[in-house]
PDB file of C-alpha atoms and ligand atoms in Angstrom:
ATOM      1  CA  UNK N   1     -32.710  -6.173   8.640  1.00  0.00           C
ATOM      2  CA  UNK N   2     -31.837  -9.217   6.575  1.00  0.00           C
ATOM      3  CA  UNK N   3     -29.866 -11.957   8.386  1.00  0.00           C
ATOM      4  CA  UNK N   4     -26.835 -11.790   6.091  1.00  0.00           C
ATOM      5  CA  UNK N   5     -26.465  -8.068   6.628  1.00  0.00           C
ATOM      6  CA  UNK N   6     -26.948  -8.488  10.380  1.00  0.00           C
ATOM      7  CA  UNK N   7     -24.226 -11.182  10.487  1.00  0.00           C
ATOM      8  CA  UNK N   8     -21.882  -8.987   8.473  1.00  0.00           C
ATOM      9  CA  UNK N   9     -22.448  -6.046  10.815  1.00  0.00           C
ATOM     10  CA  UNK N  10     -21.899  -8.266  13.862  1.00  0.00           C
ATOM     11  CA  UNK N  11     -18.625  -9.520  12.377  1.00  0.00           C
ATOM     12  CA  UNK N  12     -17.500  -5.958  11.772  1.00  0.00           C
ATOM     13  CA  UNK N  13     -18.391  -4.957  15.331  1.00  0.00           C
ATOM     14  CA  UNK N  14     -16.399  -7.936  16.624  1.00  0.00           C
ATOM     15  CA  UNK N  15     -13.388  -6.999  14.552  1.00  0.00           C
ATOM     16  CA  UNK N  16     -13.243  -3.780  16.572  1.00  0.00           C
ATOM     17  CA  UNK N  17     -13.248  -1.383  13.648  1.00  0.00           C
ATOM     18  CA  UNK N  18     -16.005   0.927  12.557  1.00  0.00           C
ATOM     19  CA  UNK N  19     -15.787  -0.317   8.981  1.00  0.00           C
ATOM     20  CA  UNK N  20     -18.926  -0.285   6.920  1.00  0.00           C
ATOM     21  CA  UNK N  21     -20.323   0.470   3.535  1.00  0.00           C
ATOM     22  CA  UNK N  22     -19.560   4.133   4.151  1.00  0.00           C
ATOM     23  CA  UNK N  23     -15.925   3.505   4.999  1.00  0.00           C
ATOM     24  CA  UNK N  24     -13.994   4.395   8.124  1.00  0.00           C
ATOM     25  CA  UNK N  25     -15.322   7.691   9.447  1.00  0.00           C
ATOM     26  CA  UNK N  26     -13.161   7.830  12.565  1.00  0.00           C
ATOM     27  CA  UNK N  27      -9.509   8.834  12.110  1.00  0.00           C
ATOM     28  CA  UNK N  28      -7.069   6.164  13.306  1.00  0.00           C
ATOM     29  CA  UNK N  29      -5.148   8.632  15.480  1.00  0.00           C
ATOM     30  CA  UNK N  30      -5.743  11.853  17.379  1.00  0.00           C
ATOM     31  CA  UNK N  31      -3.215  13.729  15.252  1.00  0.00           C
ATOM     32  CA  UNK N  32      -4.591  15.112  11.978  1.00  0.00           C
ATOM     33  CA  UNK N  33      -2.896  13.701   8.872  1.00  0.00           C
ATOM     34  CA  UNK N  34      -0.088  15.737   7.329  1.00  0.00           C
ATOM     35  CA  UNK N  35      -0.597  15.964   3.541  1.00  0.00           C
ATOM     36  CA  UNK N  36       3.098  16.747   2.908  1.00  0.00           C
ATOM     37  CA  UNK N  37       4.194  13.573   4.685  1.00  0.00           C
ATOM     38  CA  UNK N  38       1.440  11.697   2.883  1.00  0.00           C
ATOM     39  CA  UNK N  39       2.753  12.906  -0.477  1.00  0.00           C
ATOM     40  CA  UNK N  40       6.204  11.580   0.412  1.00  0.00           C
ATOM     41  CA  UNK N  41       4.817   8.177   1.366  1.00  0.00           C
ATOM     42  CA  UNK N  42       2.685   7.899  -1.782  1.00  0.00           C
ATOM     43  CA  UNK N  43       5.499   8.823  -4.145  1.00  0.00           C
ATOM     44  CA  UNK N  44       8.312   6.937  -2.378  1.00  0.00           C
ATOM     45  CA  UNK N  45       8.883   3.701  -4.303  1.00  0.00           C
ATOM     46  CA  UNK N  46      10.490   2.127  -1.219  1.00  0.00           C
ATOM     47  CA  UNK N  47       7.717   3.022   1.196  1.00  0.00           C
ATOM     48  CA  UNK N  48       4.141   3.385  -0.017  1.00  0.00           C
ATOM     49  CA  UNK N  49       4.743   1.643  -3.338  1.00  0.00           C
ATOM     50  CA  UNK N  50       1.557   3.321  -4.558  1.00  0.00           C
ATOM     51  CA  UNK N  51       3.099   4.423  -7.844  1.00  0.00           C
ATOM     52  CA  UNK N  52       3.913   0.820  -8.666  1.00  0.00           C
ATOM     53  CA  UNK N  53       0.222   0.591  -9.596  1.00  0.00           C
ATOM     54  CA  UNK N  54      -1.117   4.141  -9.717  1.00  0.00           C
ATOM     55  CA  UNK N  55      -0.397   7.059 -11.973  1.00  0.00           C
ATOM     56  CA  UNK N  56      -1.447  10.477 -10.700  1.00  0.00           C
ATOM     57  CA  UNK N  57      -0.330  14.088 -10.385  1.00  0.00           C
ATOM     58  CA  UNK N  58       3.180  12.987  -9.442  1.00  0.00           C
ATOM     59  CA  UNK N  59       5.530  14.697 -11.929  1.00  0.00           C
ATOM     60  CA  UNK N  60       8.469  13.808  -9.665  1.00  0.00           C
ATOM     61  CA  UNK N  61       7.915  10.079 -10.260  1.00  0.00           C
ATOM     62  CA  UNK N  62       9.504   8.982 -13.530  1.00  0.00           C
ATOM     63  CA  UNK N  63       7.583   5.748 -14.041  1.00  0.00           C
ATOM     64  CA  UNK N  64       4.141   4.963 -12.700  1.00  0.00           C
ATOM     65  CA  UNK N  65       2.174   1.762 -13.121  1.00  0.00           C
ATOM     66  CA  UNK N  66      -1.229   1.235 -14.646  1.00  0.00           C
ATOM     67  CA  UNK N  67      -2.566  -1.715 -12.628  1.00  0.00           C
ATOM     68  CA  UNK N  68      -4.726   0.622 -10.529  1.00  0.00           C
ATOM     69  CA  UNK N  69      -6.778   3.690 -11.457  1.00  0.00           C
ATOM     70  CA  UNK N  70      -5.076   7.059 -11.968  1.00  0.00           C
ATOM     71  CA  UNK N  71      -5.311   8.923  -8.639  1.00  0.00           C
ATOM     72  CA  UNK N  72      -5.772  12.318 -10.302  1.00  0.00           C
ATOM     73  CA  UNK N  73      -8.903  13.900  -8.797  1.00  0.00           C
ATOM     74  CA  UNK N  74      -9.448  11.011  -6.350  1.00  0.00           C
ATOM     75  CA  UNK N  75     -10.048  13.504  -3.513  1.00  0.00           C
ATOM     76  CA  UNK N  76     -13.062  14.810  -5.403  1.00  0.00           C
ATOM     77  CA  UNK N  77     -14.617  11.460  -6.266  1.00  0.00           C
ATOM     78  CA  UNK N  78     -14.109   9.624  -2.951  1.00  0.00           C
ATOM     79  CA  UNK N  79     -15.037  10.688   0.597  1.00  0.00           C
ATOM     80  CA  UNK N  80     -12.525  10.770   3.455  1.00  0.00           C
ATOM     81  CA  UNK N  81     -13.978   7.666   5.196  1.00  0.00           C
ATOM     82  CA  UNK N  82     -13.936   5.897   1.858  1.00  0.00           C
ATOM     83  CA  UNK N  83     -10.287   6.806   1.204  1.00  0.00           C
ATOM     84  CA  UNK N  84      -9.309   5.721   4.731  1.00  0.00           C
ATOM     85  CA  UNK N  85     -11.019   2.366   4.250  1.00  0.00           C
ATOM     86  CA  UNK N  86      -9.336   1.875   0.882  1.00  0.00           C
ATOM     87  CA  UNK N  87      -5.877   2.357   2.404  1.00  0.00           C
ATOM     88  CA  UNK N  88      -6.475   0.465   5.670  1.00  0.00           C
ATOM     89  CA  UNK N  89      -7.868  -2.633   3.958  1.00  0.00           C
ATOM     90  CA  UNK N  90      -8.922  -2.459   0.323  1.00  0.00           C
ATOM     91  CA  UNK N  91     -10.317  -6.000   0.646  1.00  0.00           C
ATOM     92  CA  UNK N  92     -13.403  -4.545   2.332  1.00  0.00           C
ATOM     93  CA  UNK N  93     -14.437  -2.934  -0.935  1.00  0.00           C
ATOM     94  CA  UNK N  94     -13.178  -5.723  -3.179  1.00  0.00           C
ATOM     95  CA  UNK N  95     -12.256  -9.078  -1.602  1.00  0.00           C
ATOM     96  CA  UNK N  96     -10.279  -9.996  -4.726  1.00  0.00           C
ATOM     97  CA  UNK N  97      -8.347  -6.739  -4.938  1.00  0.00           C
ATOM     98  CA  UNK N  98      -4.679  -6.742  -5.854  1.00  0.00           C
ATOM     99  CA  UNK N  99      -4.110  -3.571  -3.796  1.00  0.00           C
ATOM    100  CA  UNK N 100      -2.225  -4.359  -0.569  1.00  0.00           C
ATOM    101  CA  UNK N 101      -4.085  -3.864   2.750  1.00  0.00           C
ATOM    102  CA  UNK N 102      -1.860  -1.188   4.279  1.00  0.00           C
ATOM    103  CA  UNK N 103      -3.092  -1.284   7.852  1.00  0.00           C
ATOM    104  CA  UNK N 104      -4.196  -4.857   8.402  1.00  0.00           C
ATOM    105  CA  UNK N 105      -2.376  -8.008   9.358  1.00  0.00           C
ATOM    106  CA  UNK N 106      -5.090 -10.660   8.965  1.00  0.00           C
ATOM    107  CA  UNK N 107      -4.665 -13.134   6.168  1.00  0.00           C
ATOM    108  CA  UNK N 108      -1.098 -12.136   5.324  1.00  0.00           C
ATOM    109  CA  UNK N 109       0.333 -15.552   5.982  1.00  0.00           C
ATOM    110  CA  UNK N 110       3.475 -15.517   3.893  1.00  0.00           C
ATOM    111  CA  UNK N 111       4.643 -11.912   3.870  1.00  0.00           C
ATOM    112  CA  UNK N 112       8.376 -11.428   4.459  1.00  0.00           C
ATOM    113  CA  UNK N 113       9.718 -11.665   7.980  1.00  0.00           C
ATOM    114  CA  UNK N 114       9.978  -7.877   8.183  1.00  0.00           C
ATOM    115  CA  UNK N 115       6.173  -7.604   7.840  1.00  0.00           C
ATOM    116  CA  UNK N 116       4.944 -10.434  10.014  1.00  0.00           C
ATOM    117  CA  UNK N 117       2.524  -9.200  12.662  1.00  0.00           C
ATOM    118  CA  UNK N 118       3.010  -5.607  11.592  1.00  0.00           C
ATOM    119  CA  UNK N 119       1.275  -3.348   9.113  1.00  0.00           C
ATOM    120  CA  UNK N 120       2.694  -1.855   5.917  1.00  0.00           C
ATOM    121  CA  UNK N 121       1.865   1.655   7.114  1.00  0.00           C
ATOM    122  CA  UNK N 122       1.428   2.864  10.706  1.00  0.00           C
ATOM    123  CA  UNK N 123      -1.871   4.426  11.767  1.00  0.00           C
ATOM    124  CA  UNK N 124      -0.345   7.908  11.499  1.00  0.00           C
ATOM    125  CA  UNK N 125       1.068   7.161   8.051  1.00  0.00           C
ATOM    126  CA  UNK N 126      -2.408   6.075   6.912  1.00  0.00           C
ATOM    127  CA  UNK N 127      -3.812   9.388   8.166  1.00  0.00           C
ATOM    128  CA  UNK N 128      -1.027  11.272   6.333  1.00  0.00           C
ATOM    129  CA  UNK N 129      -1.758   9.407   3.080  1.00  0.00           C
ATOM    130  CA  UNK N 130      -5.511   9.990   3.416  1.00  0.00           C
ATOM    131  CA  UNK N 131      -4.943  13.708   4.111  1.00  0.00           C
ATOM    132  CA  UNK N 132      -2.801  13.908   0.963  1.00  0.00           C
ATOM    133  CA  UNK N 133      -5.252  12.002  -1.241  1.00  0.00           C
ATOM    134  CA  UNK N 134      -8.023  14.358  -0.093  1.00  0.00           C
ATOM    135  CA  UNK N 135      -6.045  17.255  -1.601  1.00  0.00           C
ATOM    136  CA  UNK N 136      -6.041  15.620  -5.057  1.00  0.00           C
ATOM    137  CA  UNK N 137      -9.211  17.290  -6.196  1.00  0.00           C
ATOM    138  CA  UNK N 138      -8.063  18.872  -9.431  1.00  0.00           C
ATOM    139  CA  UNK N 139      -6.956  17.862 -12.890  1.00  0.00           C
ATOM    140  CA  UNK N 140      -3.440  16.671 -13.622  1.00  0.00           C
ATOM    141  CA  UNK N 141      -0.799  19.440 -13.232  1.00  0.00           C
TER     142      UNK N 141
HETATM  143  C1  HEC W   1      -0.366  -3.748  -6.431  1.00  0.00           C
HETATM  144  C2  HEC W   1      -1.097  -2.596  -6.952  1.00  0.00           C
HETATM  145  C3  HEC W   1      -1.515  -1.488  -6.047  1.00  0.00           C
HETATM  146  C4  HEC W   1      -0.768  -0.805  -5.092  1.00  0.00           C
HETATM  147  C5  HEC W   1       0.674  -1.044  -4.693  1.00  0.00           C
HETATM  148  C6  HEC W   1      -1.632   0.244  -4.591  1.00  0.00           C
HETATM  149  N1  HEC W   1      -2.872   0.174  -5.182  1.00  0.00           N
HETATM  150 FE1  HEC W   1      -4.426   1.422  -4.871  1.00  0.00          FE
HETATM  151  N2  HEC W   1      -5.597   0.342  -6.140  1.00  0.00           N
HETATM  152  C7  HEC W   1      -5.141  -0.715  -6.900  1.00  0.00           C
HETATM  153  C8  HEC W   1      -6.248  -1.223  -7.709  1.00  0.00           C
HETATM  154  C9  HEC W   1      -6.188  -2.392  -8.691  1.00  0.00           C
HETATM  155  C10 HEC W   1      -7.366  -0.405  -7.399  1.00  0.00           C
HETATM  156  C11 HEC W   1      -8.784  -0.509  -7.971  1.00  0.00           C
HETATM  157  C12 HEC W   1      -9.715  -1.153  -7.006  1.00  0.00           C
HETATM  158  C13 HEC W   1      -9.576  -2.651  -6.947  1.00  0.00           C
HETATM  159  O1  HEC W   1      -9.312  -3.301  -7.987  1.00  0.00           O
HETATM  160  O2  HEC W   1      -9.717  -3.192  -5.836  1.00  0.00           O
HETATM  161  C14 HEC W   1      -6.913   0.571  -6.424  1.00  0.00           C
HETATM  162  C15 HEC W   1      -7.698   1.582  -5.906  1.00  0.00           C
HETATM  163  C16 HEC W   1      -7.233   2.632  -5.156  1.00  0.00           C
HETATM  164  C17 HEC W   1      -7.994   3.793  -4.780  1.00  0.00           C
HETATM  165  C18 HEC W   1      -9.415   4.124  -5.220  1.00  0.00           C
HETATM  166  C19 HEC W   1      -9.248   4.862  -6.531  1.00  0.00           C
HETATM  167  C20 HEC W   1     -10.496   5.405  -7.146  1.00  0.00           C
HETATM  168  O3  HEC W   1     -10.395   5.923  -8.257  1.00  0.00           O
HETATM  169  O4  HEC W   1     -11.554   5.330  -6.537  1.00  0.00           O
HETATM  170  C21 HEC W   1      -7.177   4.605  -4.042  1.00  0.00           C
HETATM  171  C22 HEC W   1      -7.523   5.932  -3.411  1.00  0.00           C
HETATM  172  C23 HEC W   1      -5.898   3.941  -3.946  1.00  0.00           C
HETATM  173  N3  HEC W   1      -5.975   2.748  -4.633  1.00  0.00           N
HETATM  174  C24 HEC W   1      -4.811   4.459  -3.308  1.00  0.00           C
HETATM  175  C25 HEC W   1      -3.593   3.793  -3.151  1.00  0.00           C
HETATM  176  C26 HEC W   1      -2.502   4.299  -2.346  1.00  0.00           C
HETATM  177  C27 HEC W   1      -2.483   5.631  -1.626  1.00  0.00           C
HETATM  178  C28 HEC W   1      -1.525   3.355  -2.402  1.00  0.00           C
HETATM  179  C29 HEC W   1      -0.219   3.350  -1.654  1.00  0.00           C
HETATM  180  C30 HEC W   1      -0.254   3.579  -0.218  1.00  0.00           C
HETATM  181  C31 HEC W   1      -1.997   2.283  -3.275  1.00  0.00           C
HETATM  182  N4  HEC W   1      -3.257   2.582  -3.696  1.00  0.00           N
HETATM  183  C32 HEC W   1      -1.256   1.155  -3.624  1.00  0.00           C
HETATM  184  C33 HEC W   1      -3.875  -1.250  -6.907  1.00  0.00           C
HETATM  185  C34 HEC W   1      -2.829  -0.859  -6.089  1.00  0.00           C
END
């Protein structure tokens, strides 16, 4: 194994998560994600904020942003571990991403007081969002 890869894997092991190139295979909680709750989080402009950047099969959302890719069909093109990793900390896939890391606290030095030392979504909320995204396998409604 090349030394850079070995160092990267050691750092990941130290960080206590099973993150890797294949994403996060292990669910964050013992309770399976609830897609209906996930749908609420994704489409709630006060909570998930996802639609600030993402369009998708969300007819109930009047205005959706275009900074991120359309989430239509994302459940078909990304695996579950991959989706989980993207929500937990999108910086693993793209260090320069503009997508917020929803279940990480490292590096967020000047977030508002409300968010200091806490995560944007709880572990269960991440599982709910992932379960919902996995259902988005079809074309736009
Ligand atoms: C500030 C903008 C922004 C917000 C808010 C945001 N994202 Fe993203 N998202 C992006 C961008 C940009 C990408 C493309 C990857 C990159 O540039 O890192 C992305 C990529 C993704 C992907 C991979 C899409 C694909 O086609 O492979 C998923 C899934 C995703 N986001 C889900 C979400 C969910 C769910 C939320 C809310 C909990 C969310 N995003 C909030 C900007 C955002």
